[in-house]
Short mmCIF file of C-alpha atoms and ligand atoms in Angstrom, two decimals:
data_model
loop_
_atom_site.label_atom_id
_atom_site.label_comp_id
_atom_site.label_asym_id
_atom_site.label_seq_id
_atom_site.Cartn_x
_atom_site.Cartn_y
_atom_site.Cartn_z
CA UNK Z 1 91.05 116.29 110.41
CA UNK Z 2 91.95 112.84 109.60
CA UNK Z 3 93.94 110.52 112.56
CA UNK Z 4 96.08 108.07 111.35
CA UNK Z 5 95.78 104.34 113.30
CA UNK Z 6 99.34 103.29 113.75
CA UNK Z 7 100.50 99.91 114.24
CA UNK Z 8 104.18 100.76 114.64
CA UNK Z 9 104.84 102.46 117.87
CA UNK Z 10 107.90 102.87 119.33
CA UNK Z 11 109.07 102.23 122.80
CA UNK Z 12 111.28 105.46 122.95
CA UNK Z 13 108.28 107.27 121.65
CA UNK Z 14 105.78 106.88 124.36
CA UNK Z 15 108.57 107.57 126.79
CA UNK Z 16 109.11 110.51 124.92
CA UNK Z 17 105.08 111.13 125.76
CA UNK Z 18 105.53 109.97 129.58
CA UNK Z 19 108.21 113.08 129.62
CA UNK Z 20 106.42 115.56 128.03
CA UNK Z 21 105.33 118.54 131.22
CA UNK Z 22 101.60 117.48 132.55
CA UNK Z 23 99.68 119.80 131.21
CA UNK Z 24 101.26 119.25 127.91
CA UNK Z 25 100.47 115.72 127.55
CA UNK Z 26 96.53 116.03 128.59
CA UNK Z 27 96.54 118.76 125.78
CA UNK Z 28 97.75 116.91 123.40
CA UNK Z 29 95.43 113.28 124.32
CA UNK Z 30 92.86 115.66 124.54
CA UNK Z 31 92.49 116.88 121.49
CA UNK Z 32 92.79 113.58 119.68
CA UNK Z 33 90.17 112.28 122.22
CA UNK Z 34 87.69 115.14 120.39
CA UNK Z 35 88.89 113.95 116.62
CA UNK Z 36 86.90 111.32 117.62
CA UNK Z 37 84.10 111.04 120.03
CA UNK Z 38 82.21 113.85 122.33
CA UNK Z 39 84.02 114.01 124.82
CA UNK Z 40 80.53 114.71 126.88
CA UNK Z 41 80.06 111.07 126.25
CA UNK Z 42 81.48 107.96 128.87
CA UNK Z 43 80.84 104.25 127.55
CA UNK Z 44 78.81 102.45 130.96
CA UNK Z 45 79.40 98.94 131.32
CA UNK Z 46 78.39 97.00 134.38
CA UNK Z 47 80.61 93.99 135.45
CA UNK Z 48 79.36 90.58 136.93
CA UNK Z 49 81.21 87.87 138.49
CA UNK Z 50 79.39 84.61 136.97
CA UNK Z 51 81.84 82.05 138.98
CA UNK Z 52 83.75 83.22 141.63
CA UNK Z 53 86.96 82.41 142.74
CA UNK Z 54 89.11 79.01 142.94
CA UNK Z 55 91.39 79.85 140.16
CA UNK Z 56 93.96 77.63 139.72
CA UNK Z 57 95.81 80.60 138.05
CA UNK Z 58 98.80 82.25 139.93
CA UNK Z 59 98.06 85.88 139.24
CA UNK Z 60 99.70 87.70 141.42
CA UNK Z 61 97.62 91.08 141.88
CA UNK Z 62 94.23 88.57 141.72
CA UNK Z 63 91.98 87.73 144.39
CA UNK Z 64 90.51 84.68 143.01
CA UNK Z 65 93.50 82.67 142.78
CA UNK Z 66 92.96 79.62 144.85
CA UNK Z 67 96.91 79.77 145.75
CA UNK Z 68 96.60 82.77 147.75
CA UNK Z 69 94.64 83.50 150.66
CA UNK Z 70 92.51 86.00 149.99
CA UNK Z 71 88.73 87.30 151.37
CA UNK Z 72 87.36 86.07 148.19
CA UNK Z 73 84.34 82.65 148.95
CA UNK Z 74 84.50 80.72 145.73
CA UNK Z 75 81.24 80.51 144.63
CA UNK Z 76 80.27 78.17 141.81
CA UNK Z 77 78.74 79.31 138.19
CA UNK Z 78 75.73 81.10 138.55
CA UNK Z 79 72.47 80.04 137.12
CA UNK Z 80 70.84 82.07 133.68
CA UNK Z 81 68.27 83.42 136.01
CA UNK Z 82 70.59 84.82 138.61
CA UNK Z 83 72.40 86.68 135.79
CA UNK Z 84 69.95 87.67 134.17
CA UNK Z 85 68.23 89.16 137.47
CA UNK Z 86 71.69 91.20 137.99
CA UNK Z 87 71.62 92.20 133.96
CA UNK Z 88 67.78 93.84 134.23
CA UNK Z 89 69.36 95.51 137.19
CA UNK Z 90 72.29 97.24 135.61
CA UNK Z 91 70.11 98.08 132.67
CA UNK Z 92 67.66 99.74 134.78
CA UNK Z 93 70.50 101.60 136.24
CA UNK Z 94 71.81 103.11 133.16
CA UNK Z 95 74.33 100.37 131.86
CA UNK Z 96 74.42 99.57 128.11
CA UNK Z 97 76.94 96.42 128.34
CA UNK Z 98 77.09 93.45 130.85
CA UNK Z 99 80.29 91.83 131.12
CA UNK Z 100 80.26 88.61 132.44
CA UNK Z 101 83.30 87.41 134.50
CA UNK Z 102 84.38 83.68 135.53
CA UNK Z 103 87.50 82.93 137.35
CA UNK Z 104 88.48 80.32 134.77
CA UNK Z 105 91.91 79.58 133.29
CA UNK Z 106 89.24 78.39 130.37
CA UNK Z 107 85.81 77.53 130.05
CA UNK Z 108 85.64 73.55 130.33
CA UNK Z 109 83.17 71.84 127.34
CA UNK Z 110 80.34 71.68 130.14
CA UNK Z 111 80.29 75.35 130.93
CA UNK Z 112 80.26 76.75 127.74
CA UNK Z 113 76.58 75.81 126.85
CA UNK Z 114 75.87 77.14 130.05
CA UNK Z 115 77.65 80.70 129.16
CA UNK Z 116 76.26 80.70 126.08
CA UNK Z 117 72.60 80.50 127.35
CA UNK Z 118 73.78 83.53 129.40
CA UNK Z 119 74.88 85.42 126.35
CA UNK Z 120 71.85 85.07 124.45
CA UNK Z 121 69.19 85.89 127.40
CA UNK Z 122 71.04 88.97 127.72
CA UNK Z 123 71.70 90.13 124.55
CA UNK Z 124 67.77 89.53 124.40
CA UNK Z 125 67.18 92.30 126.79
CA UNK Z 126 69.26 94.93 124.32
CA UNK Z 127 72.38 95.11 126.07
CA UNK Z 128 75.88 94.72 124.68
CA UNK Z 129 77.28 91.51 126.14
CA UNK Z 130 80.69 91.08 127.37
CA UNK Z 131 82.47 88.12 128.91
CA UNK Z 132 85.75 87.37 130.18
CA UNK Z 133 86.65 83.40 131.14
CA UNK Z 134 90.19 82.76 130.55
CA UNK Z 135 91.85 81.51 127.51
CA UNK Z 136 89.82 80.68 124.08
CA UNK Z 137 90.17 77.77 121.75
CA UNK Z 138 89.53 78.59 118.33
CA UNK Z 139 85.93 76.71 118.35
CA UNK Z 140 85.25 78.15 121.63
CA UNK Z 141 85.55 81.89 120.39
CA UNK Z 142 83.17 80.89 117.43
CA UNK Z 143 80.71 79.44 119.81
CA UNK Z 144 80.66 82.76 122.13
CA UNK Z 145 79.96 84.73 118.65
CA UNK Z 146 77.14 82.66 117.40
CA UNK Z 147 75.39 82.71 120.67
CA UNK Z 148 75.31 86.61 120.12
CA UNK Z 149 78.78 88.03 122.52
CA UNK Z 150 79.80 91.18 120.93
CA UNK Z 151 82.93 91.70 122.87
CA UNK Z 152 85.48 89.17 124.50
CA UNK Z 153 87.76 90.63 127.19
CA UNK Z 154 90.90 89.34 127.44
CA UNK Z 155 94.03 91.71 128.77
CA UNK Z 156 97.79 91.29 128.16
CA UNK Z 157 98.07 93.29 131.49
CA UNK Z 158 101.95 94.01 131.50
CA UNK Z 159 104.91 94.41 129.12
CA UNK Z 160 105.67 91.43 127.41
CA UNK Z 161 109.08 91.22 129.61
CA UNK Z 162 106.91 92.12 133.12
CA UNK Z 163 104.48 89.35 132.35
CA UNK Z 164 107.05 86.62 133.63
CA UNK Z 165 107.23 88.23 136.84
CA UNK Z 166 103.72 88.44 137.49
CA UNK Z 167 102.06 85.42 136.15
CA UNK Z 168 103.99 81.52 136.40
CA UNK Z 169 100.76 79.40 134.77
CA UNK Z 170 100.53 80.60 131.71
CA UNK Z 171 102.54 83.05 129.57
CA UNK Z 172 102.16 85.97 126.89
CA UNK Z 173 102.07 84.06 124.13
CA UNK Z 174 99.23 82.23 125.17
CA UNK Z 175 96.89 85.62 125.58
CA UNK Z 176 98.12 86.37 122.35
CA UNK Z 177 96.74 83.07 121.03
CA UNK Z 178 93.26 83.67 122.41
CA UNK Z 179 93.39 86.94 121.08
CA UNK Z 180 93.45 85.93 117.62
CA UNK Z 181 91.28 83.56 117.85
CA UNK Z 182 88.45 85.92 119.18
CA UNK Z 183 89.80 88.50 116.36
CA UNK Z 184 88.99 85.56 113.88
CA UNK Z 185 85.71 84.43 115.40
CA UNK Z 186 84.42 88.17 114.68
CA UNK Z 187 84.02 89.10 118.34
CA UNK Z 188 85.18 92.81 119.26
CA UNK Z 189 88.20 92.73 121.37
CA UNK Z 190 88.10 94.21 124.93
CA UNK Z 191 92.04 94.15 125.88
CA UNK Z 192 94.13 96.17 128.27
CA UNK Z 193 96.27 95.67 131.82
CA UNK Z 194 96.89 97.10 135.17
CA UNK Z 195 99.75 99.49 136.39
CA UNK Z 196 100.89 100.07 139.62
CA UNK Z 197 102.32 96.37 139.69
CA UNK Z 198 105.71 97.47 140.51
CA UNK Z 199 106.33 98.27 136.44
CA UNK Z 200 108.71 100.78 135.30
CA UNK Z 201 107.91 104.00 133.28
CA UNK Z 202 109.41 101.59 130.31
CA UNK Z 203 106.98 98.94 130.95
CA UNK Z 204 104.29 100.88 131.45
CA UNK Z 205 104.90 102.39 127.81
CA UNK Z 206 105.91 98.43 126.70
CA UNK Z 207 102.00 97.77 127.52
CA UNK Z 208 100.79 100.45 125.74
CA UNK Z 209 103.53 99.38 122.89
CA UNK Z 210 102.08 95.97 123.04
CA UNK Z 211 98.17 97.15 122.80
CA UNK Z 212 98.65 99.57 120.11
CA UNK Z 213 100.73 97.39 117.74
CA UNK Z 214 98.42 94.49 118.12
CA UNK Z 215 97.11 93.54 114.59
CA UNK Z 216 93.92 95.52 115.03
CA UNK Z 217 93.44 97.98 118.47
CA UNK Z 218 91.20 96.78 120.40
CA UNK Z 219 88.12 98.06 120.59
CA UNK Z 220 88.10 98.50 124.03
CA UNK Z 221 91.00 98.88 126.26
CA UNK Z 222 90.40 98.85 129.95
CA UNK Z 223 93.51 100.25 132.07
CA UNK Z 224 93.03 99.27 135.78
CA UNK Z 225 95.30 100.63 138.51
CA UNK Z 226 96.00 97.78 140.84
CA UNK Z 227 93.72 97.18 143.38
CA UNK Z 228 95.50 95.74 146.04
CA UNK Z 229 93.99 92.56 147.42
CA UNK Z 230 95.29 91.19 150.96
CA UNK Z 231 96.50 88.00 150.73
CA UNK Z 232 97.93 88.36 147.07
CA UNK Z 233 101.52 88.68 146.47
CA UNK Z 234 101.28 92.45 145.33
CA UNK Z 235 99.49 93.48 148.76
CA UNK Z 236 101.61 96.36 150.25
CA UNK Z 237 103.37 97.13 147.33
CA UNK Z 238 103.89 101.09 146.61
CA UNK Z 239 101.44 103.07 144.94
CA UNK Z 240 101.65 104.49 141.59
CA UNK Z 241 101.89 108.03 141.55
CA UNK Z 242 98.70 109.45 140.67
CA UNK Z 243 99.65 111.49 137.75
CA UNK Z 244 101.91 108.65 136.44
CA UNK Z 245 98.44 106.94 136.04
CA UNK Z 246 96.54 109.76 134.51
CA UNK Z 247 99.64 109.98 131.75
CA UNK Z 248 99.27 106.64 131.22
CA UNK Z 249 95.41 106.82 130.24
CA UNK Z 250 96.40 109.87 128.20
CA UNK Z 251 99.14 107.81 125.97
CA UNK Z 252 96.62 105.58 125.54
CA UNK Z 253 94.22 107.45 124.23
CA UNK Z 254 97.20 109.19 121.61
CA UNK Z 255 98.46 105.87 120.57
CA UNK Z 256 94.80 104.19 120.21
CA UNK Z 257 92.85 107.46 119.01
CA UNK Z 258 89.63 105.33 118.00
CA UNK Z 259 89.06 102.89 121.04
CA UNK Z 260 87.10 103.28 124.13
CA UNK Z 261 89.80 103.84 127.01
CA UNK Z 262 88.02 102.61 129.93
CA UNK Z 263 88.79 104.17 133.71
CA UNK Z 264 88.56 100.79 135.25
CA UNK Z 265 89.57 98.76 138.54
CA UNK Z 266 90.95 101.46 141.10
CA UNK Z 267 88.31 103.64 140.80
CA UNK Z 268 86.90 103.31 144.32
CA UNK Z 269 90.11 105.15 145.93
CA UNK Z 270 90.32 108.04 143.04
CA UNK Z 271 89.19 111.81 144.10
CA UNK Z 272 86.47 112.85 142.02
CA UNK Z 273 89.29 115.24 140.95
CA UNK Z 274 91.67 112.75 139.82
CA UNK Z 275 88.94 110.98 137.44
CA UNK Z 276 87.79 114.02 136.05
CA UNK Z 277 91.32 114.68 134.94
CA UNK Z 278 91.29 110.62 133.22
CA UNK Z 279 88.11 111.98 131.81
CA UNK Z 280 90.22 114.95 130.21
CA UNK Z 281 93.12 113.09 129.46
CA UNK Z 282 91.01 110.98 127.23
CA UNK Z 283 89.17 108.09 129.18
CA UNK Z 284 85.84 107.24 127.68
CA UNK Z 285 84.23 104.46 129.57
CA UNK Z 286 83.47 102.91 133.27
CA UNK Z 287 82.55 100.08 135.36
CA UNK Z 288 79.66 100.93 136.90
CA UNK Z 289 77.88 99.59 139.89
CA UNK Z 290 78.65 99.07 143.47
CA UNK Z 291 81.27 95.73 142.92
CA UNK Z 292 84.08 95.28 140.08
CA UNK Z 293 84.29 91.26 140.03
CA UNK Z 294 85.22 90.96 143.88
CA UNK Z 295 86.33 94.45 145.11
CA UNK Z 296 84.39 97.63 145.90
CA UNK Z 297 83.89 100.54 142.80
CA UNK Z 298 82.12 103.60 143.66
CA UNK Z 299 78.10 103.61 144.35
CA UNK Z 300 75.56 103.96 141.94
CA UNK Z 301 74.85 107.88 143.40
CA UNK Z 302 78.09 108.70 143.71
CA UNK Z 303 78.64 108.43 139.81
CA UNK Z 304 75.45 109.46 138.63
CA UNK Z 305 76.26 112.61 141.11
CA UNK Z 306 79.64 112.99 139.19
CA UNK Z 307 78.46 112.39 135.84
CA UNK Z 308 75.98 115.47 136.57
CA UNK Z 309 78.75 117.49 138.30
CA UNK Z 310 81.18 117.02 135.13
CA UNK Z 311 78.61 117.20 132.38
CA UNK Z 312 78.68 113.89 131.27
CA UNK Z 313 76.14 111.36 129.47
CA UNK Z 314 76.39 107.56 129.09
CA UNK Z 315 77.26 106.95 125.49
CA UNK Z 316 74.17 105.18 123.92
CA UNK Z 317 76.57 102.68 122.50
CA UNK Z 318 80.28 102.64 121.84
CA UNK Z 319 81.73 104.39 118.49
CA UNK Z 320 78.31 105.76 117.31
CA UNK Z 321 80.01 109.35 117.63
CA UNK Z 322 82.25 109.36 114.62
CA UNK Z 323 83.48 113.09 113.66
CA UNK Z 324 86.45 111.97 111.48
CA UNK Z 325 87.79 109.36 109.00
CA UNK Z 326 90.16 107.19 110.30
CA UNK Z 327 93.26 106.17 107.85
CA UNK Z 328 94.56 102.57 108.74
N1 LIG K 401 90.20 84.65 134.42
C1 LIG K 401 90.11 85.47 133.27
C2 LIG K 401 91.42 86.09 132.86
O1 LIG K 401 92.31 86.19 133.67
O2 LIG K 401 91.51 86.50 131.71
C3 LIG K 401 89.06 86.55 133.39
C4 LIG K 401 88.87 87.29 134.70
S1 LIG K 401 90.28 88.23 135.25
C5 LIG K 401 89.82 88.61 136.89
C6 LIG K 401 90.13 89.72 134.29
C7 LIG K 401 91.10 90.84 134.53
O3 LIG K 401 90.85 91.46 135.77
C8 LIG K 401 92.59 90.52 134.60
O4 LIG K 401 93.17 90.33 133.35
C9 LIG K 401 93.12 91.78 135.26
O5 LIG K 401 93.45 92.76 134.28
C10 LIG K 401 91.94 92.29 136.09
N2 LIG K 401 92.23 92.23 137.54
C11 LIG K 401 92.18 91.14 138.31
N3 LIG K 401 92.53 91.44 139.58
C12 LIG K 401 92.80 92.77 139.59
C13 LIG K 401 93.23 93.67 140.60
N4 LIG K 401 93.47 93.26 141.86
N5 LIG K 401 93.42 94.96 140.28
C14 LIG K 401 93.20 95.38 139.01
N6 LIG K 401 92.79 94.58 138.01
C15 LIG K 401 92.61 93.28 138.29
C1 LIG K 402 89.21 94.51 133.37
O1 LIG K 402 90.17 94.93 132.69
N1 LIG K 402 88.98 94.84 134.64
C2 LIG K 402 87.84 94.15 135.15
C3 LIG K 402 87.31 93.39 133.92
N2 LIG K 402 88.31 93.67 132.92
C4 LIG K 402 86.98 91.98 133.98
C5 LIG K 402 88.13 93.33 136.36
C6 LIG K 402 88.71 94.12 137.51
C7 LIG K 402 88.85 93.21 138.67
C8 LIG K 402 89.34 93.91 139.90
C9 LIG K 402 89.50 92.97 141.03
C10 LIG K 402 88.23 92.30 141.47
O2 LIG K 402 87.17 92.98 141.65
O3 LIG K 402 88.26 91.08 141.71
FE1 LIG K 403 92.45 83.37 137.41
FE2 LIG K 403 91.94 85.41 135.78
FE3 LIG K 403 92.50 85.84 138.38
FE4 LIG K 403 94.45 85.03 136.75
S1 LIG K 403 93.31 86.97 136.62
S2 LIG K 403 94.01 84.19 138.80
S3 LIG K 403 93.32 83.68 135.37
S4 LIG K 403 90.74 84.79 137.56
#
């Protein structure tokens, strides 16, 4: 069967999806999730927070931003051997990429030979190398690609009309920005968001709107469900319905049928139960190991126990498992 990559979504659409019963919707997500990878197969990456905290960012659901008060200690960029002490230990764990994290609105001229000296010492040890540090310059994406980065992650987090609500320091636009300018450098896009901000059912399908009609889909698109920091303005707020999350990885995976959907912040308060049913409704990938950038995710037994329990097998690398053609 062939899958057709669509650029042209419609809002009313994916609402139609968010209405369709349950069981209907996982059916449906599922299947397309088999067009094109094993579905035995979840995408490991390990996360690392390089420099932590002191954003001068206004974020509300983050941690790190220096406006709130939060039980995040700012901690200043790490050195290539520290990282690259925590990057032998994810590999030996069973990760295949290391994303690196820095709590930056964007890298300053001084950091960025600094990063880049990360990149390449850890792309030397065979893993895929991630890294996330705010907004991009066009030079700046080219310099992360010649030092080696495969993927840049960068998320658009919200509908376009949400965004205002939940960020004041910088606005869509600009993400967009940096995200063509790491599509131009040649790096492999990591971009997704967070739900359970206080969105509506529409703005929860305007995200996915906005990720699948981006010029290419990215090729990996983490959806996180809020972890709720204290101190940050979105502490306290109410929960997202657990199935409302579980349809929303399922949409994702129908209106992106060739990306990695990755299961990512919130995973520390799911059931096993309610990520196996992410797993069925199409998710392909995790963080993995025992802290996100600042906040708890499950132990290293725990998933290895529930990878067993379910069947499952780190993917050697991302999108080696192609079964179809895919028709842009
Ligand atoms: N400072 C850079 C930026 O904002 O792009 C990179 C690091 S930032 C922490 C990366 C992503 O983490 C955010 O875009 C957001 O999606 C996610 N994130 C941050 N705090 C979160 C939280 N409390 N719950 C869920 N996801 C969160
Ligand atoms: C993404 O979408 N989620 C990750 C990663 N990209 C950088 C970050 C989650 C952060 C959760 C809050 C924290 O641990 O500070
Ligand atoms: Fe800063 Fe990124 Fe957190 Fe926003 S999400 S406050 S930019 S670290």
């Amino acid at each position: 069967m062939t899958i057709r990559i669509r650029h042209d979504w419609r809002r009313e659409e994916l609402l139609a999806l968010f209405s369709l019963p349950f069981t209907e919707l996982l059916y449906r997500a599922a299947a397309i999730h088999r067009e094109r990878f094993d579905p035995a197969e979840i995408q490991v990456s390990t996360l690392l927070s390089i420099k932590t905290g002191g954003c001068p960012e206004d974020c509300a659901y983050c941690p790190q931003s220096q406006r709130y008060s939060t039980d995040v200690q700012p901690q200043k960029l790490m050195t290539t051997e520290q990282v690259l002490e925590r990057a032998r230990a994810a590999q030996a764990s069973g990760a295949t990429r290391f994303c690196m994290g820095a709590a930056w609105r964007s890298p300053k001229d001084r950091d960025l030979p600094k990063v880049t000296e990360m990149i390449r010492e850890v792309k030397a040890l065979g893993l895929e190398t991630c890294a996330t540090l705010g907004m991009l310059d066009k030079d700046q994406a080219y310099a992360l690609k010649d030092a080696g980065l495969d993927y840049y992650n960068h998320n658009i987090d919200t509908a376009p009309e949400f965004y205002e609500d939940i960020v004041h320091t910088h606005d869509y636009q600009d993400r967009l920005n940096t995200l063509e300018h790491v599509r131009d450098a040649g790096l492999k896009t990591c971009c997704g968001g967070i739900v359970g901000m206080g969105e509506t059912r529409l703005q929860r399908a305007g995200l996915l709107q906005a990720l699948a009609n981006l010029p290419t889909h990215p090729d990996s698109v983490p959806i996180n469900r809020l972890v709720q920091a204290t101190g940050t303005p979105l502490h306290g707020i109410k929960e997202l319905d657990q199935f409302e999350f579980v349809r929303t990885i399922a949409i994702a995976r129908i209106a992106m049928p060739a990306s990695i959907i990755r299961l990512s912040a919130g995973r520390e308060t799911m059931s096993d139960a309610l990520q196996a049913l992410c797993f069925m409704a199409g998710a392909n990938s995790i963080f993995y190991g025992e802290t996100l950038l600042t906040t708890a995710n499950p132990k290293i037994e725990q998933d290895q126990s529930l990878f067993t329990r379910l069947g499952l097998v780190p993917m050697p690398y991302a999108g080696t498992t192609v079964h179809t053609d895919i028709v842009e």
